[in-house]
Coordinates of C-alpha atoms in Angstrom, one line a residue:
Chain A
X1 CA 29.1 171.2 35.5
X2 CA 31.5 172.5 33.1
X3 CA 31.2 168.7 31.4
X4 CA 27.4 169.7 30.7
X5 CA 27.9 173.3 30.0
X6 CA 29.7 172.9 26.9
X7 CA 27.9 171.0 24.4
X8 CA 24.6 172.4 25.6
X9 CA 26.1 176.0 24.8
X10 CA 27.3 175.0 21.4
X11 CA 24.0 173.3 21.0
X12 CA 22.0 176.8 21.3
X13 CA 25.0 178.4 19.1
X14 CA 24.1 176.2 16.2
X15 CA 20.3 176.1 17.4
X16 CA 20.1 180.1 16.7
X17 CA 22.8 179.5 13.4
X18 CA 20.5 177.6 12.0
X19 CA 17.2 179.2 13.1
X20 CA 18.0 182.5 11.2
X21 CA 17.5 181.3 7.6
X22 CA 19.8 181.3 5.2
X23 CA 20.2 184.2 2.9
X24 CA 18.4 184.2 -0.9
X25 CA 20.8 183.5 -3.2
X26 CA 20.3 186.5 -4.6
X27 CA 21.9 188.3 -1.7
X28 CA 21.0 189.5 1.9
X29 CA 17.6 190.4 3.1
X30 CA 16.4 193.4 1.8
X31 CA 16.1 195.6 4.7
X32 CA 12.9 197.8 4.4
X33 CA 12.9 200.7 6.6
X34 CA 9.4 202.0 7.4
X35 CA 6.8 204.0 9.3
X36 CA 5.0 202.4 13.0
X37 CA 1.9 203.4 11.1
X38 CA 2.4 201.2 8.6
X39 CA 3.5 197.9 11.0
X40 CA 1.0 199.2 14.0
X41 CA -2.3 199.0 11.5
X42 CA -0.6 195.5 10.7
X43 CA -0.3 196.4 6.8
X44 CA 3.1 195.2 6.9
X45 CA 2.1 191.7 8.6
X46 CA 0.0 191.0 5.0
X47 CA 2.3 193.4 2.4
X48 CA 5.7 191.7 3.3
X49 CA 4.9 188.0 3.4
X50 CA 3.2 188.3 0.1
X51 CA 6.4 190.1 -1.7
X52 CA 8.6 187.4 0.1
X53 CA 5.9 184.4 -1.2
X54 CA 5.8 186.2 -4.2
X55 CA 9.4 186.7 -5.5
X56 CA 11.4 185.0 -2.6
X57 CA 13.5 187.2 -1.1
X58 CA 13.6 187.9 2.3
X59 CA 12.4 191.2 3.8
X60 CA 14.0 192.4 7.6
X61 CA 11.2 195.2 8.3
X62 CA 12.3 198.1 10.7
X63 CA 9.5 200.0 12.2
X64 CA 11.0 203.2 12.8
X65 CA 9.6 207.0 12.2
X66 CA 9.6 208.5 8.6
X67 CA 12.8 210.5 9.8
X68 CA 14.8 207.6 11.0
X69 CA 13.7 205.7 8.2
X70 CA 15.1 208.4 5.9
X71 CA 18.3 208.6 8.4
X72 CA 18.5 204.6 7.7
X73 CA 18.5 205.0 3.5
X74 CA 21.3 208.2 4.0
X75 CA 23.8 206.0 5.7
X76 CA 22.9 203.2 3.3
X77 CA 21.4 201.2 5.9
X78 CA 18.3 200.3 4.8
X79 CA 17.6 199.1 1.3
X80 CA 14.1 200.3 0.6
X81 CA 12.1 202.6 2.2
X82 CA 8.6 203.0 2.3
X83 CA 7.4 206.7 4.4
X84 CA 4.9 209.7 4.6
X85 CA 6.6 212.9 5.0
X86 CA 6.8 214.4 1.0
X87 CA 8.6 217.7 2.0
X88 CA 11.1 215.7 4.0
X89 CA 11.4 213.2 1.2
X90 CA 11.9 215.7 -1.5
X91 CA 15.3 216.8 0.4
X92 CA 15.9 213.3 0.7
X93 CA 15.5 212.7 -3.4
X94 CA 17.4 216.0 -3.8
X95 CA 21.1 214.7 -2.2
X96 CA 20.9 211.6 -4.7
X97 CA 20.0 209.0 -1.5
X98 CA 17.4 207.7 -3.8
X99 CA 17.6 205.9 -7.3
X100 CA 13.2 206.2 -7.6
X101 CA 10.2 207.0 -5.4
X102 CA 7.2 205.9 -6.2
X103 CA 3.9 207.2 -4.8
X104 CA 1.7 204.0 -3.4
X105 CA -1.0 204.9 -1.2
X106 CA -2.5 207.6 1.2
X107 CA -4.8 207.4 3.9
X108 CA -6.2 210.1 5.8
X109 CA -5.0 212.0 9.3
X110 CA -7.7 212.5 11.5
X111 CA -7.1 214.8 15.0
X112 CA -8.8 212.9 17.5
X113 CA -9.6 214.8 20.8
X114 CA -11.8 213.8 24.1
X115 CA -15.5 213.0 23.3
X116 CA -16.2 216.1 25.6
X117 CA -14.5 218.1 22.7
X118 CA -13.5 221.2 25.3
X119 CA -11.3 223.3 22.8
X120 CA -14.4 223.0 20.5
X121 CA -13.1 222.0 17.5
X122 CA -15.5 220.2 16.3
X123 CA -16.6 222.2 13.5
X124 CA -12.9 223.5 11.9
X125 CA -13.3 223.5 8.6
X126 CA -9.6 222.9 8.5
X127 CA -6.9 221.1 10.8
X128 CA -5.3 224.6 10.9
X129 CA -8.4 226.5 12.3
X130 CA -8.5 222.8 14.9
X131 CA -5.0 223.4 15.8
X132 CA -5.5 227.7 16.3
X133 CA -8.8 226.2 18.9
X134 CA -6.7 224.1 20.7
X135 CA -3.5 226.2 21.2
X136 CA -6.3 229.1 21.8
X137 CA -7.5 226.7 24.8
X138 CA -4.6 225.5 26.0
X139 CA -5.9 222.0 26.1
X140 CA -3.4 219.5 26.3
X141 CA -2.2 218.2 23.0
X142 CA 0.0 215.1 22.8
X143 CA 3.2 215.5 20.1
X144 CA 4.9 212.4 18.6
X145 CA 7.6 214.8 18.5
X146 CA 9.9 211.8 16.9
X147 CA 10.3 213.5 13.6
X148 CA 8.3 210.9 12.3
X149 CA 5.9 211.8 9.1
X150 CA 2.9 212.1 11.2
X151 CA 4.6 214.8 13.6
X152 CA 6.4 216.2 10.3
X153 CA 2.8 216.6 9.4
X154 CA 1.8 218.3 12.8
X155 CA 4.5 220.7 12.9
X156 CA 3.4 221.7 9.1
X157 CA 0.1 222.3 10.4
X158 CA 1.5 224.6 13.7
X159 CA 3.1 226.6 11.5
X160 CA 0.1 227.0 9.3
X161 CA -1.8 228.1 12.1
X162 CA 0.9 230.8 12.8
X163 CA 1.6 229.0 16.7
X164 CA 4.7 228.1 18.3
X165 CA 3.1 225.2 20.3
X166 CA 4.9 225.1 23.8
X167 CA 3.6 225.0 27.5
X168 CA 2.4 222.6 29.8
X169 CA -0.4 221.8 27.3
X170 CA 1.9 220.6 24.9
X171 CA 2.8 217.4 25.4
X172 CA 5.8 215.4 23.7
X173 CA 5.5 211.3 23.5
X174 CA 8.3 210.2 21.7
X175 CA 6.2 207.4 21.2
X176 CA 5.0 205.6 17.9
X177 CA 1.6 206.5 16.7
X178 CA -0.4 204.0 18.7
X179 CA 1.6 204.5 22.3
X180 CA 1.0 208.1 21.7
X181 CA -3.0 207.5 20.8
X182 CA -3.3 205.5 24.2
X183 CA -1.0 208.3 26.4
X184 CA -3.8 211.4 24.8
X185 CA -6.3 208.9 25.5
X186 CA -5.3 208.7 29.3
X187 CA -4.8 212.4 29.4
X188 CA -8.2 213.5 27.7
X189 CA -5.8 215.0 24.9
X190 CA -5.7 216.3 21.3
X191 CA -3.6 214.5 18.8
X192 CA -3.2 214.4 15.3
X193 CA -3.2 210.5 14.3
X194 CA -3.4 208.9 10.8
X195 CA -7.2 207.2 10.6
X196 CA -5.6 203.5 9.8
X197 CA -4.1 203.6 13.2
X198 CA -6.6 205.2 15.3
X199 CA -9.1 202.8 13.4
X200 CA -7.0 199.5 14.4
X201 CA -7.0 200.9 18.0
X202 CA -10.1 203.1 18.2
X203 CA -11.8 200.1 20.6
X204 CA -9.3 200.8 23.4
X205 CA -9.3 204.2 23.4
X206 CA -11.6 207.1 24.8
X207 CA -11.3 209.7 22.2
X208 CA -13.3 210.6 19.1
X209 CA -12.7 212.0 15.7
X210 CA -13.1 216.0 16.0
X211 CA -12.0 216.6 12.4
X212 CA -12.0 214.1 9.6
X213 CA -12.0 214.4 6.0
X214 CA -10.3 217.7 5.8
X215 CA -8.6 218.7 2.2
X216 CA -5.0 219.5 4.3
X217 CA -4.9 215.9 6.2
X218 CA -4.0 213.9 3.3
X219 CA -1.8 211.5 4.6
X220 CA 0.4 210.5 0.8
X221 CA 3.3 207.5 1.4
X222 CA 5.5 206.6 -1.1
X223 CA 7.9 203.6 -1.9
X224 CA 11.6 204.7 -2.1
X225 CA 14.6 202.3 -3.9
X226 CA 17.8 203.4 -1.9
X227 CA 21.0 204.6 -3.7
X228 CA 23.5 201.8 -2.6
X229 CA 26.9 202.6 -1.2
X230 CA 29.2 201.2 -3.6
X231 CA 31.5 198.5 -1.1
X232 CA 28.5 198.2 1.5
X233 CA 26.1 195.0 2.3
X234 CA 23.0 195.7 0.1
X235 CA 20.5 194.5 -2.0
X236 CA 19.3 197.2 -4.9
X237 CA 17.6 193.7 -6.6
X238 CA 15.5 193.1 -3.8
X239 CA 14.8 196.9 -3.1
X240 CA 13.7 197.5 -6.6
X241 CA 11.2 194.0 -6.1
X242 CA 9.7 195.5 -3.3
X243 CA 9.1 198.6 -4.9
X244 CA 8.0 197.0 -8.3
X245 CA 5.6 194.8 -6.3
X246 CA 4.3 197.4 -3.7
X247 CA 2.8 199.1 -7.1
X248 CA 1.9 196.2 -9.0
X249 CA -1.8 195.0 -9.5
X250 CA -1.4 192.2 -6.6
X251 CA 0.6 194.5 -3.9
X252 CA -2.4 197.5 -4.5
X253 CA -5.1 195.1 -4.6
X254 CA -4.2 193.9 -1.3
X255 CA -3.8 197.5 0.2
X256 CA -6.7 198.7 -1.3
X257 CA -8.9 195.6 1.0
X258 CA -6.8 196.0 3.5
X259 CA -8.8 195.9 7.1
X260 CA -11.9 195.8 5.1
X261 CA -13.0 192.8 7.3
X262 CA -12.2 193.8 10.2
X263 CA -13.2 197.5 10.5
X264 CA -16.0 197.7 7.8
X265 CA -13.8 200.4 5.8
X266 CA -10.1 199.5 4.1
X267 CA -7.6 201.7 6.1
X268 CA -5.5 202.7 2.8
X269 CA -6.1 203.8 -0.5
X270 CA -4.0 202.9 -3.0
X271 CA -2.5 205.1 -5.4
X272 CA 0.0 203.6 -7.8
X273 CA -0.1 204.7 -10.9
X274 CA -3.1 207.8 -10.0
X275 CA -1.0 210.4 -9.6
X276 CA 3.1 211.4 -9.7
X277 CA 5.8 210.1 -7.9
X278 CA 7.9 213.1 -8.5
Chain B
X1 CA 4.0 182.5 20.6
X2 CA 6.3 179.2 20.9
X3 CA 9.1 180.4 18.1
X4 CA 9.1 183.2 20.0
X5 CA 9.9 182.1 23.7
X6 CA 11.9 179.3 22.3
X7 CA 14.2 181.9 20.4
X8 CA 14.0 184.1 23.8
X9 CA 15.2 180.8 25.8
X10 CA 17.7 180.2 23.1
X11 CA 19.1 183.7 22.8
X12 CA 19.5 184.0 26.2
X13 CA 21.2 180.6 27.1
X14 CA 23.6 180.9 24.3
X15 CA 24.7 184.6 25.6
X16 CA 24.8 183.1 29.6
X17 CA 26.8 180.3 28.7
X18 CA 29.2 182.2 26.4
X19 CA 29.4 185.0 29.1
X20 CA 29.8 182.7 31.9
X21 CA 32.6 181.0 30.6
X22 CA 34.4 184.7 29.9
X23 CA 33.4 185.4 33.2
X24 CA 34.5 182.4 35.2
X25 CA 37.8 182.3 33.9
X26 CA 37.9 186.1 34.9
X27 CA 36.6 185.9 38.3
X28 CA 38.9 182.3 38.8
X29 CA 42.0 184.8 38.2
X30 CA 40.8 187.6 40.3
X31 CA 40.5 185.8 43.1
X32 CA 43.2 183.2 42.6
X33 CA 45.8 184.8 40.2
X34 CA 48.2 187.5 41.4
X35 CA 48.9 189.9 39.0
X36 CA 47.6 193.5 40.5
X37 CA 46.0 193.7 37.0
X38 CA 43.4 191.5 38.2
X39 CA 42.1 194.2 40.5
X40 CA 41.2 196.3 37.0
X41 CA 39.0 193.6 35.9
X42 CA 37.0 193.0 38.9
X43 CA 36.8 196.4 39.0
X44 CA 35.5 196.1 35.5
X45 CA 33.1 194.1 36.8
X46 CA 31.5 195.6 39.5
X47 CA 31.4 198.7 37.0
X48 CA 29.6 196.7 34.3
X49 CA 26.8 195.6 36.8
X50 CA 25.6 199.2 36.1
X51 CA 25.6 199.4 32.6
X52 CA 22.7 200.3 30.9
X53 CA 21.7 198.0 28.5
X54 CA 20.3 200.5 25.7
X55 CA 24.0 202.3 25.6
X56 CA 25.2 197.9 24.9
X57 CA 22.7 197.9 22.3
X58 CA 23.1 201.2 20.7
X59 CA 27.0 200.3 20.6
X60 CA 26.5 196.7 19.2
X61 CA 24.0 198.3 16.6
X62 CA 26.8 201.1 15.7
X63 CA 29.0 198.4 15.2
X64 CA 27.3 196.3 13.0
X65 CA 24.8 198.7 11.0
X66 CA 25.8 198.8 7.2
X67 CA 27.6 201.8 7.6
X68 CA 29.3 200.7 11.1
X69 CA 33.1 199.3 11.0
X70 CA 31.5 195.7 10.8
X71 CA 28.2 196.3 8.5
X72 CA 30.4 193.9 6.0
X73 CA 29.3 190.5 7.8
X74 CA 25.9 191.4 7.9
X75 CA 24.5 190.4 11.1
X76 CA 22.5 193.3 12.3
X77 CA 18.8 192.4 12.9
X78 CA 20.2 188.6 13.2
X79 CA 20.0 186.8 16.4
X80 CA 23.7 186.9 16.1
X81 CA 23.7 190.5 17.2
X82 CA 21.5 189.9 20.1
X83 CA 23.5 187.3 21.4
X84 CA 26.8 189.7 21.5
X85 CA 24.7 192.5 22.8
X86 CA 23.3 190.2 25.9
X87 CA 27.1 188.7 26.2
X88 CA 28.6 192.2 27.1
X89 CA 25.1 192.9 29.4
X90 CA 26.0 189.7 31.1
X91 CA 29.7 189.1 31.5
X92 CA 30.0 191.7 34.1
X93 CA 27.1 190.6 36.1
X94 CA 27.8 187.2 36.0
X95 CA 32.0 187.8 37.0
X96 CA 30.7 189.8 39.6
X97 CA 28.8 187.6 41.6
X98 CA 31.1 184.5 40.4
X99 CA 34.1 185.9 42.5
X100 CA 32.0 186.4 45.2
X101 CA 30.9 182.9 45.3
X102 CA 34.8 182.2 44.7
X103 CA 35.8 184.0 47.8
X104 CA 32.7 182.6 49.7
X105 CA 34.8 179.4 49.9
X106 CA 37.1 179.1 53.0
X107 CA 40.4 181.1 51.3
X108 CA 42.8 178.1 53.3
X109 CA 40.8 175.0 52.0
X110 CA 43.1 174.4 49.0
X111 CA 46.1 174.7 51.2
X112 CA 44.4 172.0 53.7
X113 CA 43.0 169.7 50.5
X114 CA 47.0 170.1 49.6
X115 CA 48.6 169.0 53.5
X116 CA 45.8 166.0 53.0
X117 CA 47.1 164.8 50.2
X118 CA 44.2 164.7 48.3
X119 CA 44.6 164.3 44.2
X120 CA 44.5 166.7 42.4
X121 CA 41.4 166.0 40.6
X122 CA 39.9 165.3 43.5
X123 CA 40.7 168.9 44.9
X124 CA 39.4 170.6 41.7
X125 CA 36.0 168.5 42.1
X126 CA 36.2 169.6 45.9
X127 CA 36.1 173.0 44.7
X128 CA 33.9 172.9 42.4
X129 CA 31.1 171.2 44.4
X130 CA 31.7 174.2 47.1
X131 CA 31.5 176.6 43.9
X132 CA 28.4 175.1 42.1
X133 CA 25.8 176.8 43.8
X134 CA 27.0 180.2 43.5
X135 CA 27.7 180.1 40.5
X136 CA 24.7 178.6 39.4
X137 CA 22.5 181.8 41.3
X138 CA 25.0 184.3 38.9
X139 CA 23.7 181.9 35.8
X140 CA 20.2 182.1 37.2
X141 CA 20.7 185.9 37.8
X142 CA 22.9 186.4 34.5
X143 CA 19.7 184.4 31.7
X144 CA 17.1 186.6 34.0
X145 CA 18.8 189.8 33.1
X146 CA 18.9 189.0 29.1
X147 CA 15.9 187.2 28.7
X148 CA 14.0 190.6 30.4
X149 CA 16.1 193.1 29.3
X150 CA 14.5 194.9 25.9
X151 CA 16.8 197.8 24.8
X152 CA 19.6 196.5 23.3
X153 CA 17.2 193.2 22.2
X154 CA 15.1 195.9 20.2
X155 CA 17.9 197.7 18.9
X156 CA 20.3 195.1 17.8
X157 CA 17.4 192.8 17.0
X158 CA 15.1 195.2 15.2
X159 CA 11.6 192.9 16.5
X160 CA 11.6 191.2 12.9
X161 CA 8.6 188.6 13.1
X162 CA 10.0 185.2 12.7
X163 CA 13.7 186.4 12.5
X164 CA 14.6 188.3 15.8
X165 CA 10.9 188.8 18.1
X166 CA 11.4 187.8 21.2
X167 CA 9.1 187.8 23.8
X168 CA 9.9 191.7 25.3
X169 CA 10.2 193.1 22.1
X170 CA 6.6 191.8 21.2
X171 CA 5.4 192.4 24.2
X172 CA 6.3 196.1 23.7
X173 CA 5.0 196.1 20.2
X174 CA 1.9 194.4 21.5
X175 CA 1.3 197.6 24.0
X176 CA 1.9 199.9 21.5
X177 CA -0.4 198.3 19.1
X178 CA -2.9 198.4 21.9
X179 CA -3.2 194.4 21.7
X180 CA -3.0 193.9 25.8
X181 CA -4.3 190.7 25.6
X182 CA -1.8 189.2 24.1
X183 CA 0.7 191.7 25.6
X184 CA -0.5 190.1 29.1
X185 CA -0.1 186.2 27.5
X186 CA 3.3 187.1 26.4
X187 CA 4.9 188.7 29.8
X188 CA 3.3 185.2 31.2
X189 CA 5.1 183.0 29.5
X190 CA 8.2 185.1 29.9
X191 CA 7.4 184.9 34.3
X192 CA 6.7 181.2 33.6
X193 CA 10.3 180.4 31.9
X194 CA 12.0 182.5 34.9
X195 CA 10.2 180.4 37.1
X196 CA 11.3 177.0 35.5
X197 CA 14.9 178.4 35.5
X198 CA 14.5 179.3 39.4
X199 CA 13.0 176.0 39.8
X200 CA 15.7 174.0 37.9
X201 CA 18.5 176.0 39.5
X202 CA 17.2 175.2 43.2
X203 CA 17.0 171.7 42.2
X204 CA 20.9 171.7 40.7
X205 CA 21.6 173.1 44.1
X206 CA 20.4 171.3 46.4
X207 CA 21.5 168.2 44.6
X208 CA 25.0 169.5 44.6
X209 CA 25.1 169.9 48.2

């Protein structure tokens, strides 16, 4: 047996050797650290084989939450980032972690609640005056609570609304944005979700839009080059490509359609160039 | 779908047959050597069948992030990291069950294979066709538990399309994108390759026999 064992095991070895490609010759893959919003709409799927078509190197995407993603770019172990949580990112940009950050898109956050709509919120001028219903009515609410941006955003909003959110009602996934849509969907819940998500998943899921379009759910992501760690693998060329092409004419023309096909609507809007990246 | 099961199938052999060659030679001095030492691997063994998979795969991805004592080769989110992470999930397992189907062996057969005379080699193959079935079911046992587990594939992997997805990690991704469809296609392929490698290890047995 042992006869037969060998080569076949060094047959897989070198089968997964040469199965992972080879690096560019312009150093490792750029490892881009970035949102489940961004890789659950499937943004990613179209953003990151373009930049690789377009300039060759080679991307390793981690789908993590903003705050992980941040985590990822303090230790030095992510190259680029790309995330949606401005006040957390502005302490980021203040310790040094980041050579540039560049604002590329937004979309909007929408709280989505049972059609039945029994905190009535429906109505709320503001996400605030949604949240101060629902606490109000102690209707169960489903948290990311992963320090991700969208649950940054939430607990912004909580504070806002003067509430300490706890209680059965509250609930805490821990789950990325469209694991946590499905769980307040089972439970008849509130949740605050960003629209591109709840869009891409909106056909298996029994909750509605309660407030939409409100001037405090702006949902702003921006492109960040990592400060490399002198001695460390890295690869600042390929971070600043990514960044460069995220906010070129091709990489905003394809976020700017993106999911226009397939939900009627795109699910981004893209911003390079409109406004500040600070 | 196919790269994907194929580098599922691939990951997982590789780490079994690495393991199970760590393993045997462990379990062959356990339960024939004679140092008292011996006694701390098995027990090392038997330990490790309870280890949880995501502490393996946080420690693997510890170890080889950028920042970790080996981010200098690079190999985090490479299918290099997954197969170290499903070797340490799978040497205990497989050692453990190995030195049972060691012991399951009549403990005076060498000694009579010895008073016959037989050769040697002949003794050894003697042995090993007693062997070959249990050791086969820890193989069977030790590729099931890395080709499900999805932890330490996730963590030390990172469920890069093309590079390191295999078919739990999409299959997770899958239900949290709310795609069941294909969530259901890919936990059917991943039953169907565990049934081939039932299928293929009862057929090595019974031909052994």
């Amino acid at each position: 047996m042992k006869h037969v064992m060998k080569p076949a095991a060094v047959f897989f070895l070198a089968a997964i050797l040469v199965a992972t490609p080879p690096a560019h010759a312009a150093g490792p893959a750029v490892v881009l650290a970035t949102t489940t919003s961004t890789q659950d709409t499937g943004l990613l799927d179209v953003l990151v084989p373009a930049f690789e078509r377009a300039t060759g190197y080679r991307v390793k995407t981690i789908a993590v939450g903003t705050g992980a993603a941040l985590a990822m770019g303090e230790r030095g172990d992510a190259d680029v980032l790309l995330v949606h949580a401005p006040k957390t990112e502005d302490a980021y940009m203040a310790k040094g972690r980041g050579l540039e950050r560049k604002l590329v898109m937004h979309n909007m956050f929408v709280v989505a609640g049972p059609p039945g709509d029994p905190a009535r919120v429906k109505g709320a001028a503001t996400a605030v005056q949604a949240f101060k219903r629902i606490a109000a009515a102690k209707v169960p609410f489903v948290s990311r609570a992963d320090d991700s941006g969208t649950n940054t955003k939430e607990l912004e909003i909580w504070k806002a609304a003067g509430v300490a959110p706890h209680g059965p009602w509250y609930i805490k996934s821990g789950s990325g944005m469209a694991d946590t849509l499905h769980i307040a969907s089972q439970k008849a819940a509130y949740t605050l979700t960003d629209d591109g998500t709840f869009l891409s998943q909106r056909a298996t899921l029994s909750l509605v839009p309660v407030i939409e379009d409100a001037k405090d759910l702006r949902n702003i992501y921006h492109v960040i080059v990592v400060k490399p760690i002198a001695g460390r693998v890295g690869n600042l060329a390929g971070a600043e490509a990514f960044a460069g092409y995220v906010v070129s004419p091709a990489g905003q023309h394809l976020i700017a359609t993106f999911g226009k096909a397939k939900y009627g609507r795109p699910l981004f809007s893209a911003d390079a160039g409109a406004g500040d990246g600070p | 779908m196919l790269d994907i099961a194929v580098l599922s199938v691939g990951i997982s052999l590789a780490a079994t047959m690495v393991a199970a060659s760590f393993a045997l030679t462990g379990a062959l001095w356990i339960v024939y050597g004679h140092s008292p030492l011996r006694h701390v691997l098995h027990g090392c063994f038997n330990a490790g069948l309870g280890l949880p998979p995501v502490a393996v795969g946080l420690a693997i991805a510890f170890m080889f992030w950028r920042s970790g004592p080996l981010g200098p080769l690079d190999l985090l989110y490479t299918p290099a990291a997954m197969v170290f992470a499903q070797i340490i999930i799978v040497t205990p397992l497989f050692g453990s069950l190995a030195v049972i189907a060691l012991r399951a062996v009549d403990p005076t057969l060498p000694g009579q294979l010895a008073a016959l005379r037989v050769p040697a080699r002949a003794q050894l193959r003697l042995l090993a066709r007693e062997t070959t079935p249990g050791l086969l079911a820890a193989g069977l046992a030790g590729f099931g538990r890395a080709i499900a587990e999805v932890g330490a594939a996730q963590m030390t992997g990172g469920n890069i399309e093309g590079q390191t997805r295999v078919l739990t990690t999409a299959t997770m991704l899958d239900v949290g994108r709310g795609d069941f469809g294909t969530a259901f296609g890919y936990v059917a392929v991943l039953l169907g390759i565990m049934g081939l490698a039932t299928g293929a290890a009862f057929v090595l047995q019974t031909r052994w026999r």
